[in-house]
Coordinates of C-alpha atoms in Angstrom, one line a residue:
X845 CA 105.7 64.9 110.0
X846 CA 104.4 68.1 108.1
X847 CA 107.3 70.0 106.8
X848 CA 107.3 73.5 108.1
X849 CA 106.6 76.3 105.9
X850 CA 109.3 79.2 105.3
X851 CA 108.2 82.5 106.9
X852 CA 106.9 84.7 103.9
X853 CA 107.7 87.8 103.3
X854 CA 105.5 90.9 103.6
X855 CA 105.3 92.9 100.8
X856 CA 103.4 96.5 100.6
X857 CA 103.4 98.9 97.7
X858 CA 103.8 102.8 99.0
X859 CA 101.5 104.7 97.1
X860 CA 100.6 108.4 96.7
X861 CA 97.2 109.5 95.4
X862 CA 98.9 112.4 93.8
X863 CA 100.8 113.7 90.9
X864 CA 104.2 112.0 91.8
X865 CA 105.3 109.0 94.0
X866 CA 106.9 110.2 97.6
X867 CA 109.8 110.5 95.1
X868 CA 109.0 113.8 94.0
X869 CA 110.8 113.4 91.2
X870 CA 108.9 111.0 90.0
X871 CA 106.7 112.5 87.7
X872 CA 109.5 113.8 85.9
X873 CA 110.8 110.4 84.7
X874 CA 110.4 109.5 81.2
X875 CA 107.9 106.7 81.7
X876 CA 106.2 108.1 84.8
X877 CA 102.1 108.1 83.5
X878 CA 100.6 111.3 83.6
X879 CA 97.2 110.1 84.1
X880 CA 96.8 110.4 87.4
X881 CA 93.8 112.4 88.1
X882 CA 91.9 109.1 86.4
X883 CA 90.8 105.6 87.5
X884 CA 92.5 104.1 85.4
X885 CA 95.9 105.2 86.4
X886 CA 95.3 103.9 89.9
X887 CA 93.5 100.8 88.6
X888 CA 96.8 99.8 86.4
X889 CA 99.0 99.9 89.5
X890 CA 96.5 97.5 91.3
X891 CA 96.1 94.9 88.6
X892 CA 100.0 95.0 88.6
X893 CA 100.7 94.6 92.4
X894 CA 97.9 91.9 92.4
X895 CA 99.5 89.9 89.8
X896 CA 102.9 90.0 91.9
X897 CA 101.0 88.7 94.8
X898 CA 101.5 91.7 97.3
X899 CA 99.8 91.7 100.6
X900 CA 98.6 95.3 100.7
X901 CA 99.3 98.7 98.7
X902 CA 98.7 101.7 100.9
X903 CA 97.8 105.6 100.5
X904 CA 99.9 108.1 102.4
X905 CA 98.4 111.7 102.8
X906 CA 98.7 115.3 104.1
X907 CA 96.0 117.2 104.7
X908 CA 97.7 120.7 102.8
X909 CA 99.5 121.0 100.3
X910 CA 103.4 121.8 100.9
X911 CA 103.0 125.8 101.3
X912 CA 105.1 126.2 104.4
X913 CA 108.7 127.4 102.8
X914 CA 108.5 130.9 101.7
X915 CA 104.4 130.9 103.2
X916 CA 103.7 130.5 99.8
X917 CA 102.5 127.5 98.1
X918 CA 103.8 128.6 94.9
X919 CA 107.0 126.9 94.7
X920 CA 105.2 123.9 95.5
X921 CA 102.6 124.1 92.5
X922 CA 105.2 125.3 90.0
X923 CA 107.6 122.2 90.7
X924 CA 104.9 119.8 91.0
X925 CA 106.2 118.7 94.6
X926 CA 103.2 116.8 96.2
X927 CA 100.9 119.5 94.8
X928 CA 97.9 117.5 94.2
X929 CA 96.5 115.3 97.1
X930 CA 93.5 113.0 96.0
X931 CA 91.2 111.8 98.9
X932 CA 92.7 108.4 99.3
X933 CA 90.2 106.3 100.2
X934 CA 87.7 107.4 96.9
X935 CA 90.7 106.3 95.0
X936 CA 91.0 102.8 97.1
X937 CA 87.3 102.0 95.9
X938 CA 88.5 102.4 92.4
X939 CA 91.3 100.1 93.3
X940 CA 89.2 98.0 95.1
X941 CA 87.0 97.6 91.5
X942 CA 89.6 95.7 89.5
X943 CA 91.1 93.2 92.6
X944 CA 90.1 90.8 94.5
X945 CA 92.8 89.8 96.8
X946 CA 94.9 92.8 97.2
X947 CA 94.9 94.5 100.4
X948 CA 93.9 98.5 100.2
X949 CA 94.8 100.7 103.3
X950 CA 94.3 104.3 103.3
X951 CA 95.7 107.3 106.0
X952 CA 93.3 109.4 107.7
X953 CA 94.2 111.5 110.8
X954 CA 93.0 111.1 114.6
X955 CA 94.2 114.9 114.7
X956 CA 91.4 116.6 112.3
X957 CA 88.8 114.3 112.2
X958 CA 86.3 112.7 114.4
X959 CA 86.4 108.8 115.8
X960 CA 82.7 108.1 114.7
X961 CA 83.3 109.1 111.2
X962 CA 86.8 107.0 110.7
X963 CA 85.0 104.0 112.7
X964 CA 81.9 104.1 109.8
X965 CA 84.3 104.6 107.2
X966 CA 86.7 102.1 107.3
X967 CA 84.3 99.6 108.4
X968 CA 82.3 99.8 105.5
X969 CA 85.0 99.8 103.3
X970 CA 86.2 97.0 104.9
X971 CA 82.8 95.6 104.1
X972 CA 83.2 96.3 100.3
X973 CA 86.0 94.9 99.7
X974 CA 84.9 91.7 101.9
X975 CA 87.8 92.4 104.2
X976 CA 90.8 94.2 102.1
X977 CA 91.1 96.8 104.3
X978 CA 93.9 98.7 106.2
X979 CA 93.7 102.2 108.3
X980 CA 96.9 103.8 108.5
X981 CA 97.1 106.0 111.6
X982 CA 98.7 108.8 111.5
X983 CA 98.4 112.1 114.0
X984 CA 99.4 114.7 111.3
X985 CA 102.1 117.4 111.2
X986 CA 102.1 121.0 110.8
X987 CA 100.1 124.2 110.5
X988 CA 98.8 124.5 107.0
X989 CA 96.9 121.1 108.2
X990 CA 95.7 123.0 110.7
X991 CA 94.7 125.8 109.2
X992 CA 92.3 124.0 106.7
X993 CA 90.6 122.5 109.5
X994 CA 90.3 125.7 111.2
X995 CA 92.9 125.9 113.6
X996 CA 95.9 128.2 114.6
X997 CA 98.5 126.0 115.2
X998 CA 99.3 122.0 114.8
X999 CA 98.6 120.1 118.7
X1000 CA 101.9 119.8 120.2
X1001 CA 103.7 116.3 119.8
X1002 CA 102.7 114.0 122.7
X1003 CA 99.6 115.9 123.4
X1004 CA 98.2 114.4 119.6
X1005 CA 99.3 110.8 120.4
X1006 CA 97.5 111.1 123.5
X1007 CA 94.3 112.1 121.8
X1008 CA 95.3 109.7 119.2
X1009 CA 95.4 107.1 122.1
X1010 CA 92.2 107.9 122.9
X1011 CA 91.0 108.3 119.3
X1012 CA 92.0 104.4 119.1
X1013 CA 89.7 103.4 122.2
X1014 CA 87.1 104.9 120.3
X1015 CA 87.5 103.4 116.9
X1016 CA 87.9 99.7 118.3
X1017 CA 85.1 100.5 120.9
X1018 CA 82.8 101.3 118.0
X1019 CA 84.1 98.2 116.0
X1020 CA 83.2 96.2 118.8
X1021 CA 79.2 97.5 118.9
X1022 CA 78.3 94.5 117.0
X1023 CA 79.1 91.1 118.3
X1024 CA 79.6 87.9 115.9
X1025 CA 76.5 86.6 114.7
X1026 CA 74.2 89.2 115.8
X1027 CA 72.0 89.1 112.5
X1028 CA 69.6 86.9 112.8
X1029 CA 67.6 88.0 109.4
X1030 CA 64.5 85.3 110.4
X1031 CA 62.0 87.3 107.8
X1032 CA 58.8 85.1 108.9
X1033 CA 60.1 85.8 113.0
X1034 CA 60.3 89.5 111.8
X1035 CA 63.8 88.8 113.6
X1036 CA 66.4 91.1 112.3
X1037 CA 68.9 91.4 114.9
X1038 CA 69.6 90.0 118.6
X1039 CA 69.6 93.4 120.3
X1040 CA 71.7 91.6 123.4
X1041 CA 74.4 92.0 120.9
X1042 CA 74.3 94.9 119.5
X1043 CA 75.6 97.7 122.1
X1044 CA 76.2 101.1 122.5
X1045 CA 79.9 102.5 123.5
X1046 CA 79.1 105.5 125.8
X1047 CA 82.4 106.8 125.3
X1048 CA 83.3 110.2 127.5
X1049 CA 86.8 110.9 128.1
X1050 CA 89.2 114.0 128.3
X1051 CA 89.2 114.3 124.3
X1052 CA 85.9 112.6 122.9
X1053 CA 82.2 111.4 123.9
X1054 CA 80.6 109.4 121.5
X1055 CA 77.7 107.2 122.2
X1056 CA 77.0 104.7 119.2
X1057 CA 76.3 102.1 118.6
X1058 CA 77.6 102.0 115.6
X1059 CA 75.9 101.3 112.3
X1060 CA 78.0 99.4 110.7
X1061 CA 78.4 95.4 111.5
X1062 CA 82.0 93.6 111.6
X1063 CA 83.3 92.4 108.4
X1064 CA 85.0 88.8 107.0
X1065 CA 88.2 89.6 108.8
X1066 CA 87.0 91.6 112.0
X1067 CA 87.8 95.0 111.6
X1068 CA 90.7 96.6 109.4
X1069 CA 94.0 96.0 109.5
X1070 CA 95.3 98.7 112.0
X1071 CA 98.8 100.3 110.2
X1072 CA 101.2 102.9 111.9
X1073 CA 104.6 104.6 111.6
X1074 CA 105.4 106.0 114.4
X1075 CA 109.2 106.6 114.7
X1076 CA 109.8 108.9 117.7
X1077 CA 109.7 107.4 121.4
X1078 CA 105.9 108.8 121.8
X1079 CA 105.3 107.5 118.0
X1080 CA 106.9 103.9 118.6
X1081 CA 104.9 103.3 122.1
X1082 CA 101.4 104.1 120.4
X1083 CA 102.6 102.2 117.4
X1084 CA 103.5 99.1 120.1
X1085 CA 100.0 99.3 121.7
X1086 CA 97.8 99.3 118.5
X1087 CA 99.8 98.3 115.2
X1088 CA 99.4 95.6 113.0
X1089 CA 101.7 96.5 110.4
X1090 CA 104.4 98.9 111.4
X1091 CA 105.8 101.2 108.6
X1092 CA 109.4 101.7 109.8
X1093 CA 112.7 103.7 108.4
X1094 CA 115.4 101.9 108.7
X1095 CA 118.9 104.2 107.6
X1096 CA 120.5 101.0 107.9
X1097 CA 120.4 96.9 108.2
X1098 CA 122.6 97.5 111.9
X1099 CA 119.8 100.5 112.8
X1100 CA 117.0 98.5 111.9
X1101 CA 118.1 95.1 113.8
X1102 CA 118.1 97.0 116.8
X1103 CA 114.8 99.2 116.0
X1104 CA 113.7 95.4 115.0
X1105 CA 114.3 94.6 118.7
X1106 CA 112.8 97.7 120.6
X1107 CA 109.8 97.7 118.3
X1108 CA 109.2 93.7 119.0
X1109 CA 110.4 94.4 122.7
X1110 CA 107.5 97.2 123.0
X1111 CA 104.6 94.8 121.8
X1112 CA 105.7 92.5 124.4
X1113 CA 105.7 94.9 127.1
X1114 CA 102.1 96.1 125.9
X1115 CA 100.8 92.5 126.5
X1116 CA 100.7 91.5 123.4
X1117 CA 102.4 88.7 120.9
X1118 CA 105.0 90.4 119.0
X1119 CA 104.6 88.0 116.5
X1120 CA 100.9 89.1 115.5
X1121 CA 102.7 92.3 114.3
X1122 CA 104.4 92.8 111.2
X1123 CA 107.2 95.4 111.0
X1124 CA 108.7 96.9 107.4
X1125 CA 111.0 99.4 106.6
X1126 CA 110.1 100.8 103.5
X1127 CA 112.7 100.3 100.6
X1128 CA 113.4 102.0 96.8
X1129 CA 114.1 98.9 94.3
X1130 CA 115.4 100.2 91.2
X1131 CA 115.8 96.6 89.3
X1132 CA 116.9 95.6 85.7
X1133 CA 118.0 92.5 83.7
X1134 CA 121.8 93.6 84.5
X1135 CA 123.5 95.5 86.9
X1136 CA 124.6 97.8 84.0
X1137 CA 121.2 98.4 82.9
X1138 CA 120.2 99.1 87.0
X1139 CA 122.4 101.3 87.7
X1140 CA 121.9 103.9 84.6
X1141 CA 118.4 103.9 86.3
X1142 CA 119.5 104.7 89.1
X1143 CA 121.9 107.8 87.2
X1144 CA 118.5 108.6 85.9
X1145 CA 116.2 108.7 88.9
X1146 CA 118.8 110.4 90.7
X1147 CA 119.1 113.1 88.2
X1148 CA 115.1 113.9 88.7
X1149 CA 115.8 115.6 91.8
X1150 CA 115.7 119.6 92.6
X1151 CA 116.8 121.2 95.3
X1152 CA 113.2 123.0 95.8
X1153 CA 112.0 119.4 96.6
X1154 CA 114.5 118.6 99.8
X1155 CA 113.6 122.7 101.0
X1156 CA 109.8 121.9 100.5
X1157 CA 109.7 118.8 101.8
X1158 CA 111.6 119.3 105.0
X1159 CA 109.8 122.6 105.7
X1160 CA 106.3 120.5 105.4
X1161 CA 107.5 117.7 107.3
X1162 CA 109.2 119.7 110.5
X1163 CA 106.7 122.6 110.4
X1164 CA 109.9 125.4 109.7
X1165 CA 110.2 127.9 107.2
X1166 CA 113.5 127.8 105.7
X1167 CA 113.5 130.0 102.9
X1168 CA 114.5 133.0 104.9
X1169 CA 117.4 131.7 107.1
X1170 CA 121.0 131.6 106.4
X1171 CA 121.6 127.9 104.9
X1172 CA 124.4 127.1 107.1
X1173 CA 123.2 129.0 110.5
X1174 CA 122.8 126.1 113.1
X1175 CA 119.5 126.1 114.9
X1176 CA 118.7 127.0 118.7
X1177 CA 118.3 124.3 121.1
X1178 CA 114.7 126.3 121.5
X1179 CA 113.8 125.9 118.1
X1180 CA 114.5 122.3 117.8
X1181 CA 112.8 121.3 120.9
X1182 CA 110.0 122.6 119.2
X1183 CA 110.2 120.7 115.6
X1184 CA 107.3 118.7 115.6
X1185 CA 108.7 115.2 113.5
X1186 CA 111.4 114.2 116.3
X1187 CA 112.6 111.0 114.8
X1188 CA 113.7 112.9 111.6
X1189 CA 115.7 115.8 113.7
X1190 CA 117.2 113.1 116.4
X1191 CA 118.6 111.7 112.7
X1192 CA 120.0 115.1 111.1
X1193 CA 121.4 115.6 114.8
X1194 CA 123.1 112.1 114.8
X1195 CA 124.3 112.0 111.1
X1196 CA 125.6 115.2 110.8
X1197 CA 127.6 115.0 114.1
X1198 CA 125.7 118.1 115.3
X1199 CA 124.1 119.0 118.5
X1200 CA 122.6 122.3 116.3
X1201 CA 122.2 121.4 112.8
X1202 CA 121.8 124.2 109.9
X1203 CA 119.3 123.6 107.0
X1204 CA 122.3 122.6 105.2
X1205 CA 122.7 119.6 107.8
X1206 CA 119.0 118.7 107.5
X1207 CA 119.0 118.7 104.0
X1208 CA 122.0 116.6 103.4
X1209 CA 121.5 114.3 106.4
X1210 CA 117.7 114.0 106.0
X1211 CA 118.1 113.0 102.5
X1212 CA 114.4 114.6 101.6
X1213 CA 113.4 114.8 98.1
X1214 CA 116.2 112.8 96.8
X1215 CA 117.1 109.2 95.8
X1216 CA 119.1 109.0 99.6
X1217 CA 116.1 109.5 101.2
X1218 CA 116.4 105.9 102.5
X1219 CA 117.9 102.7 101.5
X1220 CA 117.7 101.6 97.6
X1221 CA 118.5 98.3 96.4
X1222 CA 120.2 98.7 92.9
X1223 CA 121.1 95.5 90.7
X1224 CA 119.7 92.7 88.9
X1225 CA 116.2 90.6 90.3
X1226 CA 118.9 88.2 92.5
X1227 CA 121.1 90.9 93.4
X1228 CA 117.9 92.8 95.2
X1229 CA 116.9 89.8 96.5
X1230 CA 120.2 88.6 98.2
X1231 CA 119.5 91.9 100.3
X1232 CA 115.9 91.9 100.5
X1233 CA 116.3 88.0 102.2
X1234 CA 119.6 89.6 104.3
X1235 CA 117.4 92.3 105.9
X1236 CA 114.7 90.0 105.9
X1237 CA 116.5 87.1 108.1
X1238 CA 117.6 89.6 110.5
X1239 CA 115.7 93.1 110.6
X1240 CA 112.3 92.8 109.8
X1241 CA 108.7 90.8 108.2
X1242 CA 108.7 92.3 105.2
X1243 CA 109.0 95.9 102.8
X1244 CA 107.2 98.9 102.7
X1245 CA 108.2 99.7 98.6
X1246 CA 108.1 103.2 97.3
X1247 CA 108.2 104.0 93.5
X1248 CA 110.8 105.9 91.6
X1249 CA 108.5 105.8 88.3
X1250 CA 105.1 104.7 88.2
X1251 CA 103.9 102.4 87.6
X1252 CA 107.4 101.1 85.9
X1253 CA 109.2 100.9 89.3
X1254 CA 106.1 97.9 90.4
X1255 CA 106.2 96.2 87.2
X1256 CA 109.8 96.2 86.9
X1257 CA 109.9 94.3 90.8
X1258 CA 106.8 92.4 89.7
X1259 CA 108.5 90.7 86.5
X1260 CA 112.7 90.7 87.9
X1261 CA 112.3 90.2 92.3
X1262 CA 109.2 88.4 92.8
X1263 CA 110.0 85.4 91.1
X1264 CA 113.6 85.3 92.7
X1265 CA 111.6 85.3 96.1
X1266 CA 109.2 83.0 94.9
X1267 CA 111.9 80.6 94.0
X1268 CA 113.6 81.0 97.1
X1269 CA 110.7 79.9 99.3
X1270 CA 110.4 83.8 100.9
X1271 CA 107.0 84.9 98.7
X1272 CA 103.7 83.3 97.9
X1273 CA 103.1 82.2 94.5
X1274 CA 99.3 82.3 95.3
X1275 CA 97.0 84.2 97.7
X1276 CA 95.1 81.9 99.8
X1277 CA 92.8 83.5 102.0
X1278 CA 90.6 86.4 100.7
X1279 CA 90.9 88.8 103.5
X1280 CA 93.9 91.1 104.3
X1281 CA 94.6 89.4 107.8
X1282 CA 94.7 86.0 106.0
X1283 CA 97.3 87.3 103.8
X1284 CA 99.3 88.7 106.5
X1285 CA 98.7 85.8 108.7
X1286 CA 96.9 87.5 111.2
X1287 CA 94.4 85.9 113.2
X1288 CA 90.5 87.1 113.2
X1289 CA 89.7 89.5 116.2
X1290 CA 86.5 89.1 117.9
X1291 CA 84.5 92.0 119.3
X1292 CA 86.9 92.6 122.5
X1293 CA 89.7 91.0 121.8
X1294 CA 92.0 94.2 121.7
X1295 CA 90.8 95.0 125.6
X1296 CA 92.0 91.5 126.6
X1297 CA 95.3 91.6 124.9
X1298 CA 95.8 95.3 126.4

């Protein structure tokens, strides 16, 4: 009898194609590279997660630069916080140049751009990277998005995951233009293409009509890897219809066995196998050869923070202007009914004890632009471990990892935690197949498959 292989963990490397990590304080460190306007910067931090056998590295993005606080973007350019924002997926290809297993995903919005477009786009990415690719869906946040697209105001919360819903149907209608085996390519027949399999969408609906077909054929692994992070009861419902990896905050191991559950619990109920959907809270590793050594890192890192960052941040991220309200004067029920990231005030309101939280509260509860901005595992390579296989029996598939200095924060977990996983049985020591959903263990979609499983 065949011995049944250990469930591997999923490992994914949080990236930022700007001038700091989503540890603002990042580029501050000592080691931090500065290069980051180059290839080559990007290119190092590929080679490195490739050689630690990572499933995927992914681009976040915002469509502005951080200039809500003060209606200024000035604080944000003289404190470096997120002030450049590179178009991720140009700086994927450059990744894409230098690996050949690695999985690249990239964020683009279903707010401010149009389904055709992302459908063409990925796809032939996917295509270039014979099947590497993810699309991280994301539905956007606040005004100064808005206004660079030419809008007032940001869409109000459920109404953009309904047009992101919608946005979806479209994207995996247009993936599924082109059947399996539809070129032919019979050169003496003057037989390019079966035409019987090669159809147009005719989309109309209340948000979108687009007709296709689309020009782009289905890659090695189907279509990209679909990633999401929804977090708020809208967010986790979209993310339980279409995700394939879910990008999850977990404040703690109890919170994220039961958000664990719910999310697994929603893929069921959506008709499909929660098991074809990989769920990972993201995680800080600050790792050295002792415990000692770890924690002055973590002294360090910790020490990197301003108090601009958290007021920058958290204005960007809940579409407020705090710079001219009293720090401790606790908002209106009106005005939080209206913040537009709802996970991220139902967690200010539950850790700070307050039905009305002040800025004070959301900046100390929320944790933004500092070290406490989510859980970090401090210690030596088996001391991260032991927790990363703790959280990993119980809470989730595998870790969304975010830098503290780049790229020393991957090499450090590349030479001190993935052996210890390796060892244990938890981590691959090789990549086996070449496309993304191999290495995630996901099967192969045909064209239709996501209308039978919905």
């Amino acid at each position: 009898m065949t011995p049944k292989t250990p469930r591997q963990m999923t490992l994914v490397a949080f990236l930022q194609a700007q001038n700091c990590s989503n540890y603002v304080g990042s580029w501050r460190h000592p080691s931090s590279m500065n290069d980051y306007l180059s290839p080559e910067y990007y290119q190092r931090i590929a080679r490195t997660l490739e050689d630690g056998k990572f499933d995927m590295a992914f681009f976040d993005d915002r469509l502005a630069m951080p200039d809500i606080y003060g209606a200024s973007h000035r604080e944000t350019v003289a404190h470096g916080v997120r002030a450049i924002k590179l178009e991720p997926t140009s700086v994927l290809m450059a990744m894409a140049m230098v690996t050949s297993r690695l999985g690249l995903g990239a964020t683009y919005s279903t707010t401010y751009y149009e389904p055709f477009h992302v459908a063409r786009l990925f796809a032939t990415l996917d295509l270039m990277t014979k099947g590497r690719v993810a699309w991280n869906v994301v539905t956007s946040m606040n005004d100064s998005e808005a206004a660079n697209f030419g809008h007032s105001e940001h869409l109000e919360h459920d109404l953009r995951y309904d047009r992101a819903d919608e946005f979806m149907e479209v994207v995996m209608g247009h993936w599924d233009t082109w059947a399996e085996g539809a070129i032919v390519a019979d050169k003496e027949a003057d037989h390019f293409a079966d035409p019987d399999m090669v159809r147009r969408l005719d989309h109309a609906g209340r948000f979108f009509q687009s007709r296709g077909p689309l020009t782009v054929p289905r890659s090695a692994q189907g279509h990209p890897v679909v990633l999401q992070a929804g977090q708020s009861g809208r967010g986790l419902a979209f993310a339980a219809r279409w995700a394939e990896v879910v990008f999850a905050k977990y404040p703690t191991l109890d919170n994220g066995k039961k958000q664990y559950k719910a999310l697994k619990d929603g893929v069921e109920s959506a008709g499909r196998d929660p098991g074809s959907v990989k769920i990972c809270p993201e995680l800080k590793i600050i790792v050295a050869d002792t415990q000692a050594q770890a924690e002055e890192q973590r002294d360090l890192v910790a020490s990197l923070s301003r108090p601009i960052d958290g007021l920058t941040m958290i204005g960007e991220t809940l579409n407020i202007d705090f710079s001219g309200r009293p720090y401790e004067q606790p908002f209106t029920d009106e005005e939080l009914a209206a913040v537009s990231w709802q996970s991220l005030r139902d967690k200010v309101v539950q850790v700070s004890g307050k039905r009305n939280p002040s800025v004070k509260d959301f900046v100390e509860a929320s944790g933004r632009g500092t070290l406490n901005d989510g859980p970090v595992f401090c210690g030596t390579g088996k001391q991260v471990a032991d927790q990363m296989e703790e959280w990993f029996n119980t809470a989730c598939d595998g870790f969304v990892l975010s830098a503290t200095s780049v790229p020393g924060t991957y090499e450090d977990i590349v030479r001190l935690v993935v052996p210890e996983l390796q060892k244990r049985g938890l981590f691959r020591k090789e990549y086996g197949d070449a496309t993304l959903r191999g290495t995630l263990g996901l099967t192969v979609p045909r064209a239709g498959d996501w209308r039978a499983a919905r």
